[in-house]
Amino acid sequence: MQTSVVVFTCDLRLSDHPPLRAALHGGGRVVPLFVRDPAVDKAGFAAPNRLAFLADCLRDLDARLRERGGRLVLREGDTVTEVCRVAAEADADEVHMAGDVSTFAHARERRLRRALEADGRRLYVHDTVCTAVAPGAVTPASSDHFAVFTPYYRRWSEQGLRDALDAPGAVTVPAQVGSVPLPERGGVHGVSPGLCAGGETEGRRRLTAWLRSGVAGYQEGHDDLAGDATSRLSPHLHFGTLSPVEVVHRARRAGGAGAEAFVRQVAWRDFNRQVLAARPDAAARDYRTHRDRWRGGRDAEADAQAWREGRTGYPIVDAAMRQLRHEGWMHNRGRLLAASFLTKTLYVDWRVGARHFLDLLVDGDMANNQLNWQWMAGTGTDTRPNRVLNPVIQGKRYDPDGAYVRRWVPELAEVEAPAVHEPWRLPGLERASTGYPDPVVSLAEGLDRFKRARGRA
């Protein structure tokens, strides 16, 4: 009986899992393997919120495998070393895994392929496991990737997606392959108190509930900060407890303007991945440079720290930053406002903000986090690189009753809209009684500084 190893990475599920389906083809045995690689920690990406969510995912994956007669094998160490070791223990001929786009993932794949081939084994890498459309599957005539989202989305929408695959009914795992104990969420320190639960079971429950009662109003309500009308599925898409292919199929079956708008957001994930696949240096360097000389020194660091703590004096920005710290997640409109404020009003390097987001976001990944930060900083794919989001205007537009601000900024709990978005205009005693800080900079001063820096003054 043929034996294969399936290496789980960003695809912690059983439903719609092409590598697992390929490994089980013909009724063979399979080793479902996850490797906890210390290189991820050394690179600074093992944030507490993601580790806690990962622990949920691994335990749920193991439980679902056990329902089918199998189990998850967990190893710790260098991925290439551990995969080769497990393949030898199981006498496996093949190793299957999902393709990914980061520099780390590409280097891991190259090393693993060489090591397996030296042992007489084969590596199969599968597309459309972590994306709906594979990076590079659609390209413009004059380039190896799309640099503007709208034409990309037009072509992306024309692609015929593969059918979603059912979860296997049975999984047989060789008994001789051992595993270290699975991690527990409770063993992770520094986790945000409001962090959501992980795992495929929870992800599928959330998706079903969202398609039943949330997606219809998504087009009208997705920017409503207080209404919280987004799907909150991004952590599950990041860890692969939900398949983007299945998500798009199910959303399209639901139909309507809300579902269309939601699918468009899934396409943004694929767009960023095809950019990073073609330009891996964009994870750390400007995709399109404006030769910014970002502010440095004590004043800039003090401003950045006020931003991290949610004490900039601009309530809508501070509310978003406090939500991030409490939940390990932030509303998308809040992400745009927070990023615009740091990079354009404070004129602080986008990498400072991207690093802080990666430290806290449960859904933080290289493609979406880094490239969305560049989009707002005006160094990425935005066709209007010098746009600046005014936090007062945006607050009044997307939190008109002030409910979002009052939820996350308790100092302003007694202040009604629209004054809650401009607390510096309150009468002296009332303003002092809130204990809320003054703005770190006036919007006029910040805008003037940014325009001068970009040569547009």
Tab-separated table of C-alpha atoms in Angstrom:
chain	number	residue	atom	x	y	z
A	1	MET	CA	0.000	0.000	0.000
A	2	GLN	CA	1.419	3.388	-1.018
A	3	THR	CA	2.128	5.870	1.765
A	4	SER	CA	2.301	9.645	1.347
A	5	VAL	CA	3.027	12.580	3.629
A	6	VAL	CA	0.826	15.676	3.548
A	7	VAL	CA	2.566	18.744	4.980
A	8	PHE	CA	0.033	21.216	6.355
A	9	THR	CA	1.081	24.879	6.366
A	10	CYS	CA	-1.487	27.582	5.576
A	11	ASP	CA	-4.239	25.019	4.925
A	12	LEU	CA	-5.349	23.636	8.295
A	13	ARG	CA	-8.518	21.894	7.165
A	14	LEU	CA	-9.866	18.683	5.686
A	15	SER	CA	-12.570	20.112	3.394
A	16	ASP	CA	-11.451	21.131	-0.090
A	17	HIS	CA	-7.842	20.086	0.448
A	18	PRO	CA	-6.209	19.085	-2.874
A	19	PRO	CA	-2.920	17.817	-1.353
A	20	LEU	CA	-4.780	15.492	1.008
A	21	ARG	CA	-7.107	14.289	-1.735
A	22	ALA	CA	-4.129	13.553	-4.024
A	23	ALA	CA	-2.314	11.692	-1.259
A	24	LEU	CA	-5.371	9.536	-0.546
A	25	HIS	CA	-5.989	8.752	-4.206
A	26	GLY	CA	-6.172	4.990	-4.641
A	27	GLY	CA	-6.821	4.323	-0.966
A	28	GLY	CA	-3.272	4.680	0.317
A	29	ARG	CA	-2.052	5.563	3.774
A	30	VAL	CA	-1.147	9.146	4.658
A	31	VAL	CA	0.758	10.995	7.358
A	32	PRO	CA	-0.934	14.366	8.026
A	33	LEU	CA	2.052	16.396	9.268
A	34	PHE	CA	2.514	19.847	10.735
A	35	VAL	CA	6.007	21.052	11.595
A	36	ARG	CA	6.495	23.740	14.213
A	37	ASP	CA	9.606	25.369	12.752
A	38	PRO	CA	11.740	27.591	15.036
A	39	ALA	CA	12.793	29.558	11.950
A	40	VAL	CA	9.336	31.155	12.055
A	41	ASP	CA	10.036	32.353	15.604
A	42	LYS	CA	13.474	33.673	14.652
A	43	ALA	CA	11.952	35.634	11.769
A	44	GLY	CA	9.638	37.372	14.250
A	45	PHE	CA	6.359	35.961	12.975
A	46	ALA	CA	5.394	33.781	15.933
A	47	ALA	CA	3.099	36.375	17.507
A	48	PRO	CA	1.081	35.251	20.563
A	49	ASN	CA	-2.310	35.786	18.940
A	50	ARG	CA	-1.403	33.688	15.930
A	51	LEU	CA	0.173	30.992	18.097
A	52	ALA	CA	-2.995	30.761	20.200
A	53	PHE	CA	-5.205	30.600	17.118
A	54	LEU	CA	-2.828	28.024	15.613
A	55	ALA	CA	-3.173	25.860	18.726
A	56	ASP	CA	-6.960	25.880	18.246
A	57	CYS	CA	-6.530	24.985	14.582
A	58	LEU	CA	-4.176	22.077	15.201
A	59	ARG	CA	-6.370	20.581	17.925
A	60	ASP	CA	-9.450	20.879	15.738
A	61	LEU	CA	-7.620	19.353	12.766
A	62	ASP	CA	-6.486	16.454	14.924
A	63	ALA	CA	-10.038	15.920	16.215
A	64	ARG	CA	-11.476	15.893	12.699
A	65	LEU	CA	-8.823	13.420	11.565
A	66	ARG	CA	-9.560	11.150	14.528
A	67	GLU	CA	-13.245	11.133	13.573
A	68	ARG	CA	-12.038	9.540	10.322
A	69	GLY	CA	-9.662	7.034	11.898
A	70	GLY	CA	-6.533	9.176	11.575
A	71	ARG	CA	-4.581	11.675	13.625
A	72	LEU	CA	-2.345	14.702	13.175
A	73	VAL	CA	1.403	14.239	13.515
A	74	LEU	CA	3.175	17.246	15.002
A	75	ARG	CA	6.942	17.651	14.869
A	76	GLU	CA	9.240	20.451	16.027
A	77	GLY	CA	12.398	21.507	14.197
A	78	ASP	CA	13.572	22.452	10.731
A	79	THR	CA	10.758	21.698	8.296
A	80	VAL	CA	12.950	20.019	5.688
A	81	THR	CA	14.679	17.830	8.246
A	82	GLU	CA	11.448	16.769	9.927
A	83	VAL	CA	9.551	16.078	6.688
A	84	CYS	CA	12.377	13.890	5.421
A	85	ARG	CA	12.564	12.103	8.768
A	86	VAL	CA	8.812	11.412	8.809
A	87	ALA	CA	8.867	10.261	5.174
A	88	ALA	CA	11.620	7.781	6.053
A	89	GLU	CA	9.788	6.525	9.155
A	90	ALA	CA	6.600	5.977	7.160
A	91	ASP	CA	8.444	4.644	4.091
A	92	ALA	CA	6.549	7.240	2.066
A	93	ASP	CA	7.113	7.654	-1.661
A	94	GLU	CA	5.489	11.082	-2.016
A	95	VAL	CA	5.096	14.348	-0.127
A	96	HIS	CA	2.255	16.741	-0.898
A	97	MET	CA	1.861	20.352	0.211
A	98	ALA	CA	0.213	23.642	-0.733
A	99	GLY	CA	2.043	26.285	-2.712
A	100	ASP	CA	2.744	29.645	-1.071
A	101	VAL	CA	4.245	32.936	-2.195
A	102	SER	CA	6.566	34.251	0.522
A	103	THR	CA	10.338	34.187	0.176
A	104	PHE	CA	10.481	31.855	3.181
A	105	ALA	CA	7.977	29.451	1.575
A	106	HIS	CA	9.827	29.399	-1.754
A	107	ALA	CA	13.165	28.702	-0.056
A	108	ARG	CA	11.574	25.947	2.039
A	109	GLU	CA	10.078	24.337	-1.057
A	110	ARG	CA	13.396	24.373	-2.940
A	111	ARG	CA	15.289	22.839	-0.008
A	112	LEU	CA	12.613	20.223	0.564
A	113	ARG	CA	12.493	19.181	-3.075
A	114	ARG	CA	16.269	18.699	-3.219
A	115	ALA	CA	16.355	16.743	0.038
A	116	LEU	CA	13.487	14.446	-0.944
A	117	GLU	CA	14.878	13.783	-4.400
A	118	ALA	CA	18.207	12.841	-2.830
A	119	ASP	CA	16.261	10.191	-0.865
A	120	GLY	CA	14.422	8.980	-3.968
A	121	ARG	CA	11.121	10.637	-3.063
A	122	ARG	CA	8.970	13.172	-4.901
A	123	LEU	CA	7.446	16.467	-3.792
A	124	TYR	CA	4.114	17.628	-5.236
A	125	VAL	CA	3.127	21.265	-4.698
A	126	HIS	CA	-0.534	22.116	-5.267
A	127	ASP	CA	-1.990	25.461	-6.369
A	128	THR	CA	-5.360	26.953	-5.409
A	129	VAL	CA	-5.176	25.645	-1.865
A	130	CYS	CA	-4.521	28.998	-0.185
A	131	THR	CA	-5.863	31.109	-3.065
A	132	ALA	CA	-8.904	30.890	-5.302
A	133	VAL	CA	-6.861	31.697	-8.422
A	134	ALA	CA	-3.188	30.746	-8.468
A	135	PRO	CA	-0.584	33.527	-8.579
A	136	GLY	CA	0.505	33.975	-12.179
A	137	ALA	CA	-2.589	32.276	-13.582
A	138	VAL	CA	-3.759	35.613	-14.987
A	139	THR	CA	-1.276	38.209	-16.224
A	140	PRO	CA	-1.408	41.322	-18.418
A	141	ALA	CA	0.189	41.242	-21.832
A	142	SER	CA	3.133	43.413	-20.822
A	143	SER	CA	4.054	42.100	-17.371
A	144	ASP	CA	4.347	39.036	-15.183
A	145	HIS	CA	1.712	40.371	-12.756
A	146	PHE	CA	-1.061	42.910	-12.417
A	147	ALA	CA	-0.111	46.126	-10.621
A	148	VAL	CA	-3.668	47.534	-10.526
A	149	PHE	CA	-6.525	45.714	-8.860
A	150	THR	CA	-9.482	46.563	-11.126
A	151	PRO	CA	-8.148	44.958	-14.339
A	152	TYR	CA	-6.882	42.059	-12.266
A	153	TYR	CA	-10.314	41.548	-10.732
A	154	ARG	CA	-11.915	41.620	-14.170
A	155	ARG	CA	-9.671	38.787	-15.358
A	156	TRP	CA	-9.870	36.979	-11.992
A	157	SER	CA	-13.683	36.960	-12.234
A	158	GLU	CA	-13.539	35.322	-15.663
A	159	GLN	CA	-11.519	32.373	-14.369
A	160	GLY	CA	-13.347	29.115	-13.913
A	161	LEU	CA	-12.630	27.904	-10.396
A	162	ARG	CA	-12.049	24.229	-9.765
A	163	ASP	CA	-14.798	22.371	-7.897
A	164	ALA	CA	-14.547	22.274	-4.124
A	165	LEU	CA	-13.605	18.865	-2.725
A	166	ASP	CA	-15.398	17.082	0.100
A	167	ALA	CA	-13.514	16.127	3.237
A	168	PRO	CA	-12.288	12.524	3.112
A	169	GLY	CA	-14.424	9.891	4.785
A	170	ALA	CA	-11.482	7.911	6.164
A	171	VAL	CA	-7.790	8.542	6.807
A	172	THR	CA	-5.336	5.742	7.661
A	173	VAL	CA	-2.097	6.834	9.360
A	174	PRO	CA	0.897	4.500	9.811
A	175	ALA	CA	1.112	3.546	13.484
A	176	GLN	CA	4.913	3.767	13.678
A	177	VAL	CA	5.084	7.527	13.088
A	178	GLY	CA	5.226	9.388	16.391
A	179	SER	CA	4.157	12.910	17.325
A	180	VAL	CA	4.997	15.474	19.969
A	181	PRO	CA	2.019	16.762	22.028
A	182	LEU	CA	-0.254	19.314	20.435
A	183	PRO	CA	-0.051	22.880	21.794
A	184	GLU	CA	-2.821	24.441	23.869
A	185	ARG	CA	-4.075	28.006	23.686
A	186	GLY	CA	-3.659	28.292	27.451
A	187	GLY	CA	0.070	27.735	27.099
A	188	VAL	CA	0.544	30.915	25.046
A	189	HIS	CA	1.260	34.136	26.956
A	190	GLY	CA	0.431	37.664	25.816
A	191	VAL	CA	-2.760	36.742	23.947
A	192	SER	CA	-5.335	39.475	23.321
A	193	PRO	CA	-8.267	38.950	25.707
A	194	GLY	CA	-10.871	39.141	22.955
A	195	LEU	CA	-9.124	36.828	20.486
A	196	CYS	CA	-11.558	34.704	18.481
A	197	ALA	CA	-11.544	30.892	18.397
A	198	GLY	CA	-9.699	29.016	15.658
A	199	GLY	CA	-10.182	25.749	13.816
A	200	GLU	CA	-12.043	24.448	10.777
A	201	THR	CA	-15.155	23.601	12.787
A	202	GLU	CA	-15.441	27.195	13.988
A	203	GLY	CA	-14.564	28.576	10.564
A	204	ARG	CA	-17.262	26.587	8.805
A	205	ARG	CA	-19.797	27.578	11.447
A	206	ARG	CA	-18.929	31.245	10.955
A	207	LEU	CA	-19.083	30.973	7.157
A	208	THR	CA	-22.504	29.316	7.212
A	209	ALA	CA	-23.881	31.911	9.641
A	210	TRP	CA	-22.403	34.760	7.577
A	211	LEU	CA	-23.890	33.519	4.309
A	212	ARG	CA	-27.239	32.986	5.979
A	213	SER	CA	-27.630	36.310	7.740
A	214	GLY	CA	-24.738	38.680	7.015
A	215	VAL	CA	-23.619	38.722	3.418
A	216	ALA	CA	-26.823	40.230	1.998
A	217	GLY	CA	-26.105	43.533	3.744
A	218	TYR	CA	-22.374	43.531	3.153
A	219	GLN	CA	-22.260	46.017	0.277
A	220	GLU	CA	-24.152	48.664	2.243
A	221	GLY	CA	-22.730	47.927	5.661
A	222	HIS	CA	-19.117	46.822	5.283
A	223	ASP	CA	-17.739	50.272	6.195
A	224	ASP	CA	-20.032	50.733	9.203
A	225	LEU	CA	-17.536	50.592	12.042
A	226	ALA	CA	-20.048	50.273	14.861
A	227	GLY	CA	-22.274	47.878	12.921
A	228	ASP	CA	-19.413	45.396	12.556
A	229	ALA	CA	-20.998	44.034	9.395
A	230	THR	CA	-17.910	42.324	8.021
A	231	SER	CA	-17.528	38.547	7.871
A	232	ARG	CA	-14.619	38.263	10.353
A	233	LEU	CA	-13.448	35.298	8.288
A	234	SER	CA	-9.970	36.697	7.600
A	235	PRO	CA	-8.230	34.651	10.349
A	236	HIS	CA	-9.756	31.480	8.927
A	237	LEU	CA	-8.662	32.362	5.401
A	238	HIS	CA	-5.175	33.197	6.671
A	239	PHE	CA	-4.746	29.864	8.464
A	240	GLY	CA	-6.597	27.978	5.744
A	241	THR	CA	-9.297	26.578	7.996
A	242	LEU	CA	-11.543	27.786	5.188
A	243	SER	CA	-10.818	27.254	1.512
A	244	PRO	CA	-11.001	30.443	-0.602
A	245	VAL	CA	-12.264	28.330	-3.511
A	246	GLU	CA	-15.150	26.982	-1.442
A	247	VAL	CA	-15.846	30.414	0.067
A	248	VAL	CA	-16.186	31.982	-3.394
A	249	HIS	CA	-18.388	29.144	-4.669
A	250	ARG	CA	-20.714	29.379	-1.667
A	251	ALA	CA	-20.890	33.174	-1.777
A	252	ARG	CA	-21.732	33.134	-5.465
A	253	ARG	CA	-24.478	30.599	-4.794
A	254	ALA	CA	-25.881	32.956	-2.175
A	255	GLY	CA	-25.940	35.673	-4.836
A	256	GLY	CA	-26.761	39.353	-4.654
A	257	ALA	CA	-24.820	42.600	-4.436
A	258	GLY	CA	-23.522	41.813	-0.964
A	259	ALA	CA	-22.073	38.492	-2.064
A	260	GLU	CA	-20.447	40.159	-5.083
A	261	ALA	CA	-18.813	42.773	-2.851
A	262	PHE	CA	-17.619	40.043	-0.490
A	263	VAL	CA	-16.102	37.973	-3.320
A	264	ARG	CA	-14.284	41.094	-4.447
A	265	GLN	CA	-12.541	41.191	-1.064
A	266	VAL	CA	-11.467	37.566	-1.476
A	267	ALA	CA	-10.011	38.589	-4.830
A	268	TRP	CA	-7.953	41.278	-3.081
A	269	ARG	CA	-6.179	38.482	-1.151
A	270	ASP	CA	-5.281	36.770	-4.423
A	271	PHE	CA	-4.220	40.086	-5.953
A	272	ASN	CA	-1.738	40.768	-3.168
A	273	ARG	CA	-0.360	37.258	-3.414
A	274	GLN	CA	0.275	37.516	-7.133
A	275	VAL	CA	2.083	40.819	-6.535
A	276	LEU	CA	4.263	39.314	-3.811
A	277	ALA	CA	4.934	36.196	-5.892
A	278	ALA	CA	6.312	38.404	-8.669
A	279	ARG	CA	7.990	40.954	-6.394
A	280	PRO	CA	9.056	39.178	-3.189
A	281	ASP	CA	11.167	42.154	-2.122
A	282	ALA	CA	7.936	44.165	-1.702
A	283	ALA	CA	7.571	42.524	1.702
A	284	ALA	CA	10.221	44.927	2.984
A	285	ARG	CA	10.923	47.472	0.219
A	286	ASP	CA	8.752	50.035	-1.542
A	287	TYR	CA	6.910	48.572	-4.499
A	288	ARG	CA	6.910	52.068	-6.043
A	289	THR	CA	9.261	54.400	-4.269
A	290	HIS	CA	8.681	58.111	-3.726
A	291	ARG	CA	12.089	58.351	-2.070
A	292	ASP	CA	10.389	59.202	1.188
A	293	ARG	CA	12.605	60.426	3.977
A	294	TRP	CA	10.389	59.200	6.770
A	295	ARG	CA	10.561	60.955	10.122
A	296	GLY	CA	12.919	59.476	12.688
A	297	GLY	CA	14.246	60.407	16.097
A	298	ARG	CA	12.575	60.862	19.458
A	299	ASP	CA	9.605	62.924	18.298
A	300	ALA	CA	8.679	60.434	15.593
A	301	GLU	CA	9.040	57.487	17.987
A	302	ALA	CA	6.888	59.278	20.579
A	303	ASP	CA	4.200	59.814	17.948
A	304	ALA	CA	4.431	56.187	16.832
A	305	GLN	CA	4.123	54.995	20.416
A	306	ALA	CA	1.038	57.160	20.959
A	307	TRP	CA	-0.386	55.558	17.814
A	308	ARG	CA	0.380	52.042	19.077
A	309	GLU	CA	-1.288	52.781	22.402
A	310	GLY	CA	-4.371	54.386	20.867
A	311	ARG	CA	-3.619	57.792	22.382
A	312	THR	CA	-3.158	60.023	19.330
A	313	GLY	CA	-5.997	62.349	20.314
A	314	TYR	CA	-8.003	61.333	17.226
A	315	PRO	CA	-10.820	59.123	18.535
A	316	ILE	CA	-11.544	57.034	15.447
A	317	VAL	CA	-7.853	56.135	15.057
A	318	ASP	CA	-7.471	55.387	18.756
A	319	ALA	CA	-10.609	53.235	18.792
A	320	ALA	CA	-9.226	51.128	15.950
A	321	MET	CA	-5.853	50.698	17.644
A	322	ARG	CA	-7.471	49.682	20.916
A	323	GLN	CA	-9.687	47.171	19.136
A	324	LEU	CA	-6.534	45.684	17.619
A	325	ARG	CA	-4.895	45.269	21.013
A	326	HIS	CA	-8.012	43.762	22.608
A	327	GLU	CA	-9.124	41.425	19.815
A	328	GLY	CA	-6.026	40.823	17.700
A	329	TRP	CA	-8.211	41.971	14.836
A	330	MET	CA	-9.360	45.286	13.408
A	331	HIS	CA	-12.215	46.391	11.166
A	332	ASN	CA	-10.946	46.988	7.631
A	333	ARG	CA	-12.024	50.648	7.607
A	334	GLY	CA	-10.131	51.050	10.873
A	335	ARG	CA	-7.024	49.526	9.270
A	336	LEU	CA	-7.165	52.059	6.462
A	337	LEU	CA	-7.577	54.967	8.875
A	338	ALA	CA	-4.823	53.790	11.213
A	339	ALA	CA	-2.395	53.260	8.326
A	340	SER	CA	-3.166	56.579	6.665
A	341	PHE	CA	-2.713	58.415	9.956
A	342	LEU	CA	0.665	56.858	10.738
A	343	THR	CA	2.195	57.172	7.285
A	344	LYS	CA	0.679	60.402	6.025
A	345	THR	CA	-0.407	62.494	9.007
A	346	LEU	CA	2.541	61.480	11.212
A	347	TYR	CA	4.807	60.674	8.229
A	348	VAL	CA	6.279	57.590	9.909
A	349	ASP	CA	7.658	54.709	7.825
A	350	TRP	CA	4.988	52.168	6.831
A	351	ARG	CA	7.271	49.364	8.017
A	352	VAL	CA	6.843	50.597	11.605
A	353	GLY	CA	3.098	50.156	11.312
A	354	ALA	CA	3.325	46.875	9.426
A	355	ARG	CA	5.550	45.428	12.165
A	356	HIS	CA	3.085	46.440	14.903
A	357	PHE	CA	0.188	44.921	12.993
A	358	LEU	CA	2.129	41.677	12.526
A	359	ASP	CA	2.813	41.629	16.261
A	360	LEU	CA	-0.921	41.630	17.034
A	361	LEU	CA	-3.069	40.643	14.055
A	362	VAL	CA	-4.332	37.078	14.127
A	363	ASP	CA	-4.782	37.309	10.344
A	364	GLY	CA	-1.433	39.023	9.730
A	365	ASP	CA	0.500	37.643	6.756
A	366	MET	CA	3.235	38.955	4.517
A	367	ALA	CA	1.191	39.470	1.370
A	368	ASN	CA	-1.886	41.195	2.733
A	369	ASN	CA	-0.307	43.047	5.629
A	370	GLN	CA	2.750	44.411	3.861
A	371	LEU	CA	1.079	45.266	0.575
A	372	ASN	CA	-2.005	46.814	2.168
A	373	TRP	CA	0.281	48.978	4.285
A	374	GLN	CA	2.111	50.039	1.145
A	375	TRP	CA	-1.211	50.740	-0.557
A	376	MET	CA	-2.122	53.230	2.180
A	377	ALA	CA	1.397	54.662	2.410
A	378	GLY	CA	1.294	55.405	-1.313
A	379	THR	CA	4.338	53.248	-2.035
A	380	GLY	CA	2.353	50.260	-3.313
A	381	THR	CA	-0.267	49.625	-5.981
A	382	ASP	CA	-2.671	52.477	-5.156
A	383	THR	CA	-3.290	54.601	-8.244
A	384	ARG	CA	-3.768	57.642	-5.958
A	385	PRO	CA	-0.626	57.403	-3.835
A	386	ASN	CA	-1.007	60.811	-2.195
A	387	ARG	CA	-4.541	60.394	-0.859
A	388	VAL	CA	-4.872	61.219	2.844
A	389	LEU	CA	-7.815	60.018	4.935
A	390	ASN	CA	-9.039	62.725	7.300
A	391	PRO	CA	-9.875	60.937	10.594
A	392	VAL	CA	-12.514	63.475	11.603
A	393	ILE	CA	-14.404	63.334	8.309
A	394	GLN	CA	-14.019	59.564	8.155
A	395	GLY	CA	-15.221	59.190	11.737
A	396	LYS	CA	-18.356	61.220	11.096
A	397	ARG	CA	-19.002	59.278	7.890
A	398	TYR	CA	-18.417	55.727	9.092
A	399	ASP	CA	-19.268	56.103	12.789
A	400	PRO	CA	-21.913	58.856	12.637
A	401	ASP	CA	-23.427	58.084	16.047
A	402	GLY	CA	-20.011	57.658	17.692
A	403	ALA	CA	-20.880	54.168	18.935
A	404	TYR	CA	-17.610	52.618	17.732
A	405	VAL	CA	-15.530	55.314	19.419
A	406	ARG	CA	-17.438	55.057	22.682
A	407	ARG	CA	-17.080	51.253	22.624
A	408	TRP	CA	-13.285	51.371	22.485
A	409	VAL	CA	-12.422	54.759	24.004
A	410	PRO	CA	-14.182	54.760	27.387
A	411	GLU	CA	-12.846	58.221	28.241
A	412	LEU	CA	-15.353	59.543	25.700
A	413	ALA	CA	-18.262	57.292	26.718
A	414	GLU	CA	-20.386	60.258	27.810
A	415	VAL	CA	-19.674	62.410	24.755
A	416	GLU	CA	-22.313	62.351	22.034
A	417	ALA	CA	-21.771	62.590	18.290
A	418	PRO	CA	-20.593	64.570	16.461
A	419	ALA	CA	-18.516	66.073	19.296
A	420	VAL	CA	-17.058	62.644	20.085
A	421	HIS	CA	-15.006	62.886	16.890
A	422	GLU	CA	-13.570	66.299	17.854
A	423	PRO	CA	-13.215	66.247	21.655
A	424	TRP	CA	-10.720	69.117	21.560
A	425	ARG	CA	-13.677	71.374	20.748
A	426	LEU	CA	-15.475	70.555	24.001
A	427	PRO	CA	-15.749	73.323	26.627
A	428	GLY	CA	-12.666	73.488	28.843
A	429	LEU	CA	-13.931	71.747	31.993
A	430	GLU	CA	-15.830	69.081	30.080
A	431	ARG	CA	-12.811	68.404	27.918
A	432	ALA	CA	-10.468	68.158	30.905
A	433	SER	CA	-12.807	65.794	32.736
A	434	THR	CA	-12.535	63.160	29.994
A	435	GLY	CA	-8.827	62.581	30.567
A	436	TYR	CA	-8.487	62.042	26.829
A	437	PRO	CA	-5.208	63.324	25.300
A	438	ASP	CA	-4.818	66.297	23.008
A	439	PRO	CA	-4.011	65.546	19.357
A	440	VAL	CA	-0.361	64.693	18.784
A	441	VAL	CA	-0.410	66.963	15.732
A	442	SER	CA	-2.965	69.148	13.994
A	443	LEU	CA	-4.349	67.703	10.790
A	444	ALA	CA	-3.348	70.846	8.907
A	445	GLU	CA	0.255	70.563	10.092
A	446	GLY	CA	0.403	66.860	9.276
A	447	LEU	CA	-1.016	67.401	5.791
A	448	ASP	CA	1.371	70.256	5.069
A	449	ARG	CA	4.346	68.149	6.203
A	450	PHE	CA	3.288	65.264	4.002
A	451	LYS	CA	2.758	67.447	0.942
A	452	ARG	CA	6.153	69.040	1.378
A	453	ALA	CA	7.786	65.629	1.791
A	454	ARG	CA	6.197	64.394	-1.410
A	455	GLY	CA	6.986	67.616	-3.275
A	456	ARG	CA	3.350	68.617	-3.619
A	457	ALA	CA	3.282	71.704	-1.383
